[in-house]
Amino acid sequence: MVHNVRLRRFVRKHLPEAALTRLRAIRKGARAYTAALRTTRQAESKTKPKPKAAPPAKRPAPPETQIFSRLSRGEPIDAVAASTARELVQAERSTTAVSFADALASKPETATAGHLAAAVVAVHRRLPELAMTEFAAVPAGVWRANATAEYLSAAYRCDRPQAVAAIRQFVADRPDELGPQDFYEAVRYAFLSDELELANQAYTLLVERAAERPSAWEDAETEIAWLKPWMTRKRGVTAPRPPAGQVPVALIDYRQPGREKTSQNIGDHVQTLASLGHLVRHQNVSFHGPDELTEFVTEMQQQVRTERRLDSPPAEVALYTADRDASNYEAFPEGTWMLAFGWYMHPLFGVRHDFPMHPSLRPLFVSFHCNKREMLTDDAIEYLRRYGPIGCRDWTTVDLLLSLDVPAFFSGCLTTTVDTVFPPAERAAQPATVYVDVPPEQVPAGSDAVRHSYVAVKRRDFVRNMRDAVALLERYRREYTKVVTSRLHCYLPTRSLGLEVDFQPKSRADVRFNGLIDIDDIEFERIRTGMLARLETVMSAILAGKPESEVYELWRNACADVVAAARERHVAADPLPEPTLNIGEVVERVRGSMASMGPTFSDPVDVAVRLNAGDVDRLPRTLASLQAKASRPIRVWLLATGCGPDQHQRIRDAFPDLSVNWLSCDGSAADLRLLLLPELLRDLDRVTVLPPVAVVQGDIAELAGTDLGSHPIAARTTLGTRASSGFGRFYGAARRLHPDATAAHELFRRVHARHAFDFDAFDTEVIVADLARMRADRLTSGFLPYAERFGMTAAEVLTLYAGPDRAVLPPEWAHVPTNERVAEPQLVYWPGKAKPWQRRYVARRELWQQLATADPR
């Protein structure tokens, strides 16, 4: 009892009030639950016993409910704070996690724990700069003991030498607070930094620490075994040339040092099988290399369908395997040929793409897909140009690459040709359907179901996986007549084998399916025959030992017509229909509703606010802060919904000396205020857009006077790697169009035709807008159809309009305190769920609470 009293005193003293409030509520709820449970059990004991039902699944307790008990067991508050923050984020409760961490950081006695928790949360929210700011306030011994993985993640992204220096210190000092999982993280980030000797040293310590503490990390043995073969690798090693006369050719495999990111999809090996068909069609080729590999490839050569066999001149091929996601850490002879295909989606350890590929490889890109801005670095783009044209699996990748001036064309998918190595065979005697990666509830009782993704794939060697891929396709074509699947690399290969296929992807609007979904037999055959013809030409030259320059010249000539057609298509989108909304009528209705009040000023700063009825009570604080330090008069334009004379009068009474113009934007104008702005304020050439809830601490005239240069707007770059992609915004809009694949694919083409991939997205809460330029560009009439046709939000449409053509507002003038730390912010606002008037703690809320304002009521 004494111990519990002391604990309560400690917690009351050291935890912030917001955290205490939450904990008290939890304790009160727990007591109520216990009392209700006791009453229920007493009532049940008086009734006739009933058969016991299966107990309901036990829900895990919320992380914050464990704080008292963990502290009572003597766990350090730093450890409790870091793990609680981590668990909250993993439970998709980021807002609570941010409030929890910032509340702790706001009190001197818990500041270290708070900064540590805030750093952990920032890493998981993909805000590495914020994380490093928070880590700077935490002693090294504290973050080493509680957040090594998060520290190295943030440091690697913000300051790679700092991450490497930290790992060198780990290796030199071997701190006791580092467990085996911490040394695993050291191996990861040393390897990612191409500090391979350092990675090997950290690996040795991982092995030692795991032996010393066998129960510290249950995955230690598995990860140690997986990493071992990679620890002796070097980067970019050139292997000896094979014997004279042998042409080196690599087949794609899918292993990498990150076990979790190694493919476990047997469909990937189906792709490699299809690519192999283009090599083994040539019947007079002999293969050299590892016995199991050459034996398998020779078997496939003997299985080639009669009509696909090519009586080519004799040739000798030296076979290699190349890991798609880690080829630079293997060794190949100079000039090793490889068909490069598939989705380049798996970064090393989930962090960095190993692209461009090994310098000794000579890729021919067919059936290629990419949509990751992190992969398409300047070096990667030059690499694709060098080895182009790029045959793309889908039209979206074609348009993406053409936007970057990379020659590209639609090749379709290699797996349309997988039938090359499957000669005619007996079919199922009776109709039978197999369901491949279909949700269990959609599989009829008694029907066969198959999964293409399973862990054994990543553990097995290349030849075993290739044989499994062959066996799987043999099973499909011999035992079934129809396939129902959500997998692209089941849909296309089984269709190639002649089965009836019902393709049911999770999203028909998926960026990967543009040109592959809903195609008829004629289009399918066009893809297959085109793939066969183009690759026959270049593969014949490769096997004949032709020089690299001649092979690529043949490739360019073979693809010239389809590249030209793709370029013409890329820029030839028909104009969208005129908007169905009568813009003139809507604008006149809104302008006709204008209610103006307050004095008239010359040369005012024009400020527009999109105001909803729920924010009227808070608007006075924003307006008060806006006036406080303004060096020029302010004229406010309230683009309002749900507001009437009562609200108008409240603002007039509170701010009699402020020029305010109310425009009623109810109805069709409500969601389009941002796009209608140039027309609604047609008498203005420039306006500054602010959120209804904000604290302005600087001179608004300074923000309004931002130099736009030749740009139509100035806006703040969106923070966080998850949200920072402009095209990510467009792809998100397209995904919402499911199941309308046609509309989604049309949107993909239009956005790539307008902008080069990729650019930084921007926030639309704080904007300085050149309305005259927007009117000249026909923003409203020209881009409103994107909202109507594709359901894009006004923010998405404005992003499409401006793209990278904007001036960048500094952080001081659009500060979001939950996402960054700014020493002297000039404008603060709180998007998202956490607001400064709520009981939940949010950073910088004191700025809101300290605002003095007249009572608008």
PDB file of C-alpha atoms in Angstrom, residues 244-407:
ATOM      1  CA  ALA A 244      35.846 -17.806 -75.016  1.00  0.00           C
ATOM      2  CA  GLY A 245      32.706 -18.220 -77.072  1.00  0.00           C
ATOM      3  CA  GLN A 246      30.300 -18.314 -74.126  1.00  0.00           C
ATOM      4  CA  VAL A 247      27.784 -15.462 -73.908  1.00  0.00           C
ATOM      5  CA  PRO A 248      26.989 -14.480 -70.288  1.00  0.00           C
ATOM      6  CA  VAL A 249      23.234 -14.287 -69.592  1.00  0.00           C
ATOM      7  CA  ALA A 250      21.575 -13.639 -66.213  1.00  0.00           C
ATOM      8  CA  LEU A 251      18.139 -14.794 -65.054  1.00  0.00           C
ATOM      9  CA  ILE A 252      16.328 -12.700 -62.450  1.00  0.00           C
ATOM     10  CA  ASP A 253      16.019 -13.971 -58.888  1.00  0.00           C
ATOM     11  CA  TYR A 254      14.516 -12.071 -55.950  1.00  0.00           C
ATOM     12  CA  ARG A 255      16.691 -12.368 -52.843  1.00  0.00           C
ATOM     13  CA  GLN A 256      18.151  -9.450 -50.907  1.00  0.00           C
ATOM     14  CA  PRO A 257      19.785  -8.887 -47.484  1.00  0.00           C
ATOM     15  CA  GLY A 258      16.497  -7.715 -45.950  1.00  0.00           C
ATOM     16  CA  ARG A 259      14.608 -10.915 -45.195  1.00  0.00           C
ATOM     17  CA  GLU A 260      11.278  -9.192 -44.677  1.00  0.00           C
ATOM     18  CA  LYS A 261      11.529  -7.463 -48.066  1.00  0.00           C
ATOM     19  CA  THR A 262      12.599 -10.544 -50.003  1.00  0.00           C
ATOM     20  CA  SER A 263       9.822 -11.661 -52.317  1.00  0.00           C
ATOM     21  CA  GLN A 264       7.711 -14.599 -51.203  1.00  0.00           C
ATOM     22  CA  ASN A 265       5.456 -14.467 -54.263  1.00  0.00           C
ATOM     23  CA  ILE A 266       5.854 -17.468 -56.563  1.00  0.00           C
ATOM     24  CA  GLY A 267       4.346 -15.264 -59.267  1.00  0.00           C
ATOM     25  CA  ASP A 268       7.707 -13.503 -59.518  1.00  0.00           C
ATOM     26  CA  HIS A 269       9.318 -16.776 -60.562  1.00  0.00           C
ATOM     27  CA  VAL A 270       6.522 -17.273 -63.087  1.00  0.00           C
ATOM     28  CA  GLN A 271       7.763 -14.027 -64.651  1.00  0.00           C
ATOM     29  CA  THR A 272      11.320 -15.344 -64.743  1.00  0.00           C
ATOM     30  CA  LEU A 273      10.015 -18.563 -66.308  1.00  0.00           C
ATOM     31  CA  ALA A 274       8.336 -16.534 -69.037  1.00  0.00           C
ATOM     32  CA  SER A 275      11.573 -14.619 -69.661  1.00  0.00           C
ATOM     33  CA  LEU A 276      13.498 -17.876 -69.882  1.00  0.00           C
ATOM     34  CA  GLY A 277      11.223 -18.968 -72.717  1.00  0.00           C
ATOM     35  CA  HIS A 278      12.731 -16.283 -74.964  1.00  0.00           C
ATOM     36  CA  LEU A 279      16.185 -17.778 -74.439  1.00  0.00           C
ATOM     37  CA  VAL A 280      15.389 -21.491 -74.704  1.00  0.00           C
ATOM     38  CA  ARG A 281      13.339 -21.034 -77.885  1.00  0.00           C
ATOM     39  CA  HIS A 282      16.730 -21.130 -79.560  1.00  0.00           C
ATOM     40  CA  GLN A 283      17.190 -24.879 -79.846  1.00  0.00           C
ATOM     41  CA  ASN A 284      20.881 -25.018 -80.738  1.00  0.00           C
ATOM     42  CA  VAL A 285      22.109 -23.301 -77.590  1.00  0.00           C
ATOM     43  CA  SER A 286      24.205 -25.120 -74.986  1.00  0.00           C
ATOM     44  CA  PHE A 287      24.210 -23.937 -71.387  1.00  0.00           C
ATOM     45  CA  HIS A 288      27.039 -23.724 -68.845  1.00  0.00           C
ATOM     46  CA  GLY A 289      27.002 -22.921 -65.162  1.00  0.00           C
ATOM     47  CA  PRO A 290      25.875 -24.569 -61.916  1.00  0.00           C
ATOM     48  CA  ASP A 291      24.677 -28.113 -62.594  1.00  0.00           C
ATOM     49  CA  GLU A 292      21.162 -27.720 -61.140  1.00  0.00           C
ATOM     50  CA  LEU A 293      20.610 -24.504 -63.067  1.00  0.00           C
ATOM     51  CA  THR A 294      21.822 -25.801 -66.422  1.00  0.00           C
ATOM     52  CA  GLU A 295      19.844 -29.010 -65.967  1.00  0.00           C
ATOM     53  CA  PHE A 296      16.629 -27.069 -65.348  1.00  0.00           C
ATOM     54  CA  VAL A 297      17.178 -24.671 -68.242  1.00  0.00           C
ATOM     55  CA  THR A 298      17.945 -27.553 -70.603  1.00  0.00           C
ATOM     56  CA  GLU A 299      14.713 -29.268 -69.547  1.00  0.00           C
ATOM     57  CA  MET A 300      12.793 -26.111 -70.369  1.00  0.00           C
ATOM     58  CA  GLN A 301      14.526 -25.945 -73.746  1.00  0.00           C
ATOM     59  CA  GLN A 302      13.239 -29.437 -74.510  1.00  0.00           C
ATOM     60  CA  GLN A 303       9.700 -28.435 -73.493  1.00  0.00           C
ATOM     61  CA  VAL A 304       9.366 -25.520 -75.920  1.00  0.00           C
ATOM     62  CA  ARG A 305       6.253 -25.709 -78.050  1.00  0.00           C
ATOM     63  CA  THR A 306       7.007 -26.868 -81.573  1.00  0.00           C
ATOM     64  CA  GLU A 307       5.680 -23.714 -83.224  1.00  0.00           C
ATOM     65  CA  ARG A 308       7.890 -21.495 -81.012  1.00  0.00           C
ATOM     66  CA  ARG A 309      11.162 -23.342 -81.605  1.00  0.00           C
ATOM     67  CA  LEU A 310      13.872 -21.466 -83.475  1.00  0.00           C
ATOM     68  CA  ASP A 311      16.541 -23.293 -85.470  1.00  0.00           C
ATOM     69  CA  SER A 312      19.213 -20.725 -84.645  1.00  0.00           C
ATOM     70  CA  PRO A 313      22.959 -21.126 -85.220  1.00  0.00           C
ATOM     71  CA  PRO A 314      24.786 -23.007 -82.448  1.00  0.00           C
ATOM     72  CA  ALA A 315      25.695 -20.887 -79.418  1.00  0.00           C
ATOM     73  CA  GLU A 316      27.164 -21.273 -75.942  1.00  0.00           C
ATOM     74  CA  VAL A 317      25.643 -19.489 -72.939  1.00  0.00           C
ATOM     75  CA  ALA A 318      27.115 -19.045 -69.455  1.00  0.00           C
ATOM     76  CA  LEU A 319      24.201 -18.801 -67.001  1.00  0.00           C
ATOM     77  CA  TYR A 320      24.039 -16.572 -63.930  1.00  0.00           C
ATOM     78  CA  THR A 321      21.283 -15.449 -61.586  1.00  0.00           C
ATOM     79  CA  ALA A 322      20.885 -11.773 -60.705  1.00  0.00           C
ATOM     80  CA  ASP A 323      18.905 -10.648 -57.684  1.00  0.00           C
ATOM     81  CA  ARG A 324      16.593  -7.928 -58.953  1.00  0.00           C
ATOM     82  CA  ASP A 325      16.698  -5.970 -55.714  1.00  0.00           C
ATOM     83  CA  ALA A 326      20.398  -6.416 -54.837  1.00  0.00           C
ATOM     84  CA  SER A 327      22.362  -7.025 -58.046  1.00  0.00           C
ATOM     85  CA  ASN A 328      25.128  -4.572 -57.112  1.00  0.00           C
ATOM     86  CA  TYR A 329      26.206  -6.922 -54.335  1.00  0.00           C
ATOM     87  CA  GLU A 330      26.838  -9.818 -56.713  1.00  0.00           C
ATOM     88  CA  ALA A 331      29.561 -10.443 -59.300  1.00  0.00           C
ATOM     89  CA  PHE A 332      29.010 -10.642 -63.066  1.00  0.00           C
ATOM     90  CA  PRO A 333      31.300 -10.680 -66.066  1.00  0.00           C
ATOM     91  CA  GLU A 334      31.400  -7.453 -68.044  1.00  0.00           C
ATOM     92  CA  GLY A 335      28.642  -7.447 -70.644  1.00  0.00           C
ATOM     93  CA  THR A 336      26.238  -9.933 -69.012  1.00  0.00           C
ATOM     94  CA  TRP A 337      22.871  -9.759 -70.801  1.00  0.00           C
ATOM     95  CA  MET A 338      19.612  -9.795 -68.881  1.00  0.00           C
ATOM     96  CA  LEU A 339      15.932  -9.310 -69.598  1.00  0.00           C
ATOM     97  CA  ALA A 340      14.906  -6.735 -66.982  1.00  0.00           C
ATOM     98  CA  PHE A 341      11.226  -6.908 -66.111  1.00  0.00           C
ATOM     99  CA  GLY A 342       8.689  -6.674 -63.320  1.00  0.00           C
ATOM    100  CA  TRP A 343       7.864  -4.240 -60.545  1.00  0.00           C
ATOM    101  CA  TYR A 344      10.938  -2.686 -58.953  1.00  0.00           C
ATOM    102  CA  MET A 345       9.216  -2.315 -55.623  1.00  0.00           C
ATOM    103  CA  HIS A 346      11.349  -3.932 -52.897  1.00  0.00           C
ATOM    104  CA  PRO A 347      14.016  -1.561 -51.542  1.00  0.00           C
ATOM    105  CA  LEU A 348      16.985  -2.963 -49.639  1.00  0.00           C
ATOM    106  CA  PHE A 349      15.860  -3.559 -46.057  1.00  0.00           C
ATOM    107  CA  GLY A 350      12.753  -1.575 -47.032  1.00  0.00           C
ATOM    108  CA  VAL A 351      14.795   1.649 -47.225  1.00  0.00           C
ATOM    109  CA  ARG A 352      16.861   2.158 -50.423  1.00  0.00           C
ATOM    110  CA  HIS A 353      16.393   0.861 -53.976  1.00  0.00           C
ATOM    111  CA  ASP A 354      19.388  -0.914 -55.486  1.00  0.00           C
ATOM    112  CA  PHE A 355      18.964   0.788 -58.846  1.00  0.00           C
ATOM    113  CA  PRO A 356      20.697   1.305 -61.294  1.00  0.00           C
ATOM    114  CA  MET A 357      21.654  -2.331 -61.414  1.00  0.00           C
ATOM    115  CA  HIS A 358      25.151  -3.844 -61.422  1.00  0.00           C
ATOM    116  CA  PRO A 359      27.409  -2.011 -63.927  1.00  0.00           C
ATOM    117  CA  SER A 360      28.398  -5.277 -65.638  1.00  0.00           C
ATOM    118  CA  LEU A 361      24.786  -6.095 -66.551  1.00  0.00           C
ATOM    119  CA  ARG A 362      23.395  -5.158 -69.962  1.00  0.00           C
ATOM    120  CA  PRO A 363      19.630  -4.930 -69.452  1.00  0.00           C
ATOM    121  CA  LEU A 364      16.905  -5.137 -72.056  1.00  0.00           C
ATOM    122  CA  PHE A 365      13.873  -3.618 -70.372  1.00  0.00           C
ATOM    123  CA  VAL A 366      10.563  -5.283 -71.159  1.00  0.00           C
ATOM    124  CA  SER A 367       7.442  -5.668 -69.037  1.00  0.00           C
ATOM    125  CA  PHE A 368       8.883  -3.030 -66.677  1.00  0.00           C
ATOM    126  CA  HIS A 369       6.856  -1.243 -64.008  1.00  0.00           C
ATOM    127  CA  CYS A 370       7.825   1.494 -61.576  1.00  0.00           C
ATOM    128  CA  ASN A 371       5.974   4.186 -59.641  1.00  0.00           C
ATOM    129  CA  LYS A 372       8.354   4.982 -56.757  1.00  0.00           C
ATOM    130  CA  ARG A 373       9.854   8.450 -56.672  1.00  0.00           C
ATOM    131  CA  GLU A 374      12.583   7.150 -54.350  1.00  0.00           C
ATOM    132  CA  MET A 375      13.758   4.778 -57.077  1.00  0.00           C
ATOM    133  CA  LEU A 376      13.731   7.285 -59.923  1.00  0.00           C
ATOM    134  CA  THR A 377      16.802   9.268 -58.937  1.00  0.00           C
ATOM    135  CA  ASP A 378      18.697  11.343 -61.489  1.00  0.00           C
ATOM    136  CA  ASP A 379      21.145   8.449 -61.919  1.00  0.00           C
ATOM    137  CA  ALA A 380      18.279   6.007 -62.436  1.00  0.00           C
ATOM    138  CA  ILE A 381      16.662   8.200 -65.096  1.00  0.00           C
ATOM    139  CA  GLU A 382      19.939   8.525 -67.004  1.00  0.00           C
ATOM    140  CA  TYR A 383      20.406   4.754 -66.734  1.00  0.00           C
ATOM    141  CA  LEU A 384      16.972   4.125 -68.256  1.00  0.00           C
ATOM    142  CA  ARG A 385      17.704   6.580 -71.054  1.00  0.00           C
ATOM    143  CA  ARG A 386      21.005   4.859 -71.772  1.00  0.00           C
ATOM    144  CA  TYR A 387      19.455   1.413 -72.069  1.00  0.00           C
ATOM    145  CA  GLY A 388      16.154   2.471 -73.601  1.00  0.00           C
ATOM    146  CA  PRO A 389      13.727   2.217 -75.088  1.00  0.00           C
ATOM    147  CA  ILE A 390      11.953   0.772 -72.073  1.00  0.00           C
ATOM    148  CA  GLY A 391       9.247  -1.785 -72.714  1.00  0.00           C
ATOM    149  CA  CYS A 392       6.626  -1.148 -70.044  1.00  0.00           C
ATOM    150  CA  ARG A 393       4.164  -3.599 -68.579  1.00  0.00           C
ATOM    151  CA  ASP A 394       1.443  -0.946 -68.265  1.00  0.00           C
ATOM    152  CA  TRP A 395       0.538   2.341 -69.907  1.00  0.00           C
ATOM    153  CA  THR A 396       0.982   4.314 -66.697  1.00  0.00           C
ATOM    154  CA  THR A 397       4.692   3.439 -66.603  1.00  0.00           C
ATOM    155  CA  VAL A 398       4.920   4.431 -70.281  1.00  0.00           C
ATOM    156  CA  ASP A 399       3.449   7.857 -69.535  1.00  0.00           C
ATOM    157  CA  LEU A 400       5.557   8.253 -66.401  1.00  0.00           C
ATOM    158  CA  LEU A 401       8.800   7.588 -68.274  1.00  0.00           C
ATOM    159  CA  LEU A 402       7.831   9.684 -71.291  1.00  0.00           C
ATOM    160  CA  SER A 403       7.187  12.592 -68.921  1.00  0.00           C
ATOM    161  CA  LEU A 404      10.867  12.240 -67.929  1.00  0.00           C
ATOM    162  CA  ASP A 405      12.036  12.083 -71.563  1.00  0.00           C
ATOM    163  CA  VAL A 406      12.862   8.384 -71.289  1.00  0.00           C
ATOM    164  CA  PRO A 407      11.934   6.572 -74.537  1.00  0.00           C
TER     165      PRO A 407
END
